[in-house]
Coordinates of C-alpha atoms in Angstrom, one line a residue:
X188 CA -61.0 11.7 -12.4
X189 CA -57.5 10.8 -14.3
X190 CA -58.1 8.5 -16.8
X191 CA -54.5 8.1 -18.1
X192 CA -52.0 5.1 -19.2
X193 CA -50.2 5.9 -17.5
X194 CA -52.0 5.7 -14.2
X195 CA -53.6 2.6 -15.3
X196 CA -50.0 1.1 -16.3
X197 CA -49.0 2.2 -13.2
X198 CA -51.9 0.2 -11.3
X199 CA -52.1 -2.8 -13.6
X200 CA -48.6 -3.8 -11.7
X201 CA -50.5 -6.6 -9.9
X202 CA -49.7 -6.9 -6.4
X203 CA -48.5 -9.7 -4.7
X204 CA -51.5 -10.9 -3.9
X205 CA -52.8 -10.2 -6.7
X206 CA -50.0 -12.1 -8.2
X207 CA -50.8 -15.3 -6.3
X208 CA -54.7 -15.1 -8.4
X209 CA -53.2 -13.9 -11.5
X210 CA -54.8 -11.7 -14.1
X211 CA -56.0 -12.4 -17.7
X212 CA -55.8 -9.2 -18.2
X213 CA -54.6 -6.2 -15.5
X214 CA -54.8 -3.4 -17.6
X215 CA -58.5 -3.8 -17.6
X216 CA -58.9 -5.4 -14.3
X217 CA -56.1 -1.8 -12.9
X218 CA -58.5 0.8 -15.5
X219 CA -61.5 -0.6 -13.2
X220 CA -60.3 -0.3 -9.8
X221 CA -59.5 2.7 -10.5
X222 CA -62.7 3.7 -11.6
X223 CA -64.6 1.9 -8.5
X224 CA -61.4 4.1 -6.6
X225 CA -62.7 7.7 -8.4
X226 CA -66.9 6.8 -7.9
X227 CA -65.7 6.0 -4.0
X228 CA -63.7 9.2 -3.9
X229 CA -66.1 11.2 -5.5
X230 CA -69.4 10.4 -3.8
X231 CA -69.0 8.0 -0.3
X232 CA -71.2 6.6 1.5
X233 CA -72.6 8.0 3.9
X234 CA -71.4 6.3 7.7
X235 CA -73.4 5.7 10.7
X236 CA -71.2 7.7 14.2
X237 CA -72.5 5.8 17.2
X238 CA -73.3 6.4 20.6
X239 CA -70.4 6.0 23.8
X240 CA -72.6 3.3 24.4
X241 CA -73.4 1.5 21.5
X242 CA -69.2 0.8 21.6
X243 CA -68.8 -0.6 24.7

């Protein structure tokens, strides 16, 4: 996907739970989070369907 600086900067703004643990490199962390998200979007892992009797 698109790895523009704007996209990275937007994701580098830490969420409250991320602020609690801080980050030495928020932009590097953001790039990796976005890369992982892109990989999962482009090639999602298959899901297993359950039979109705398996859900009870």
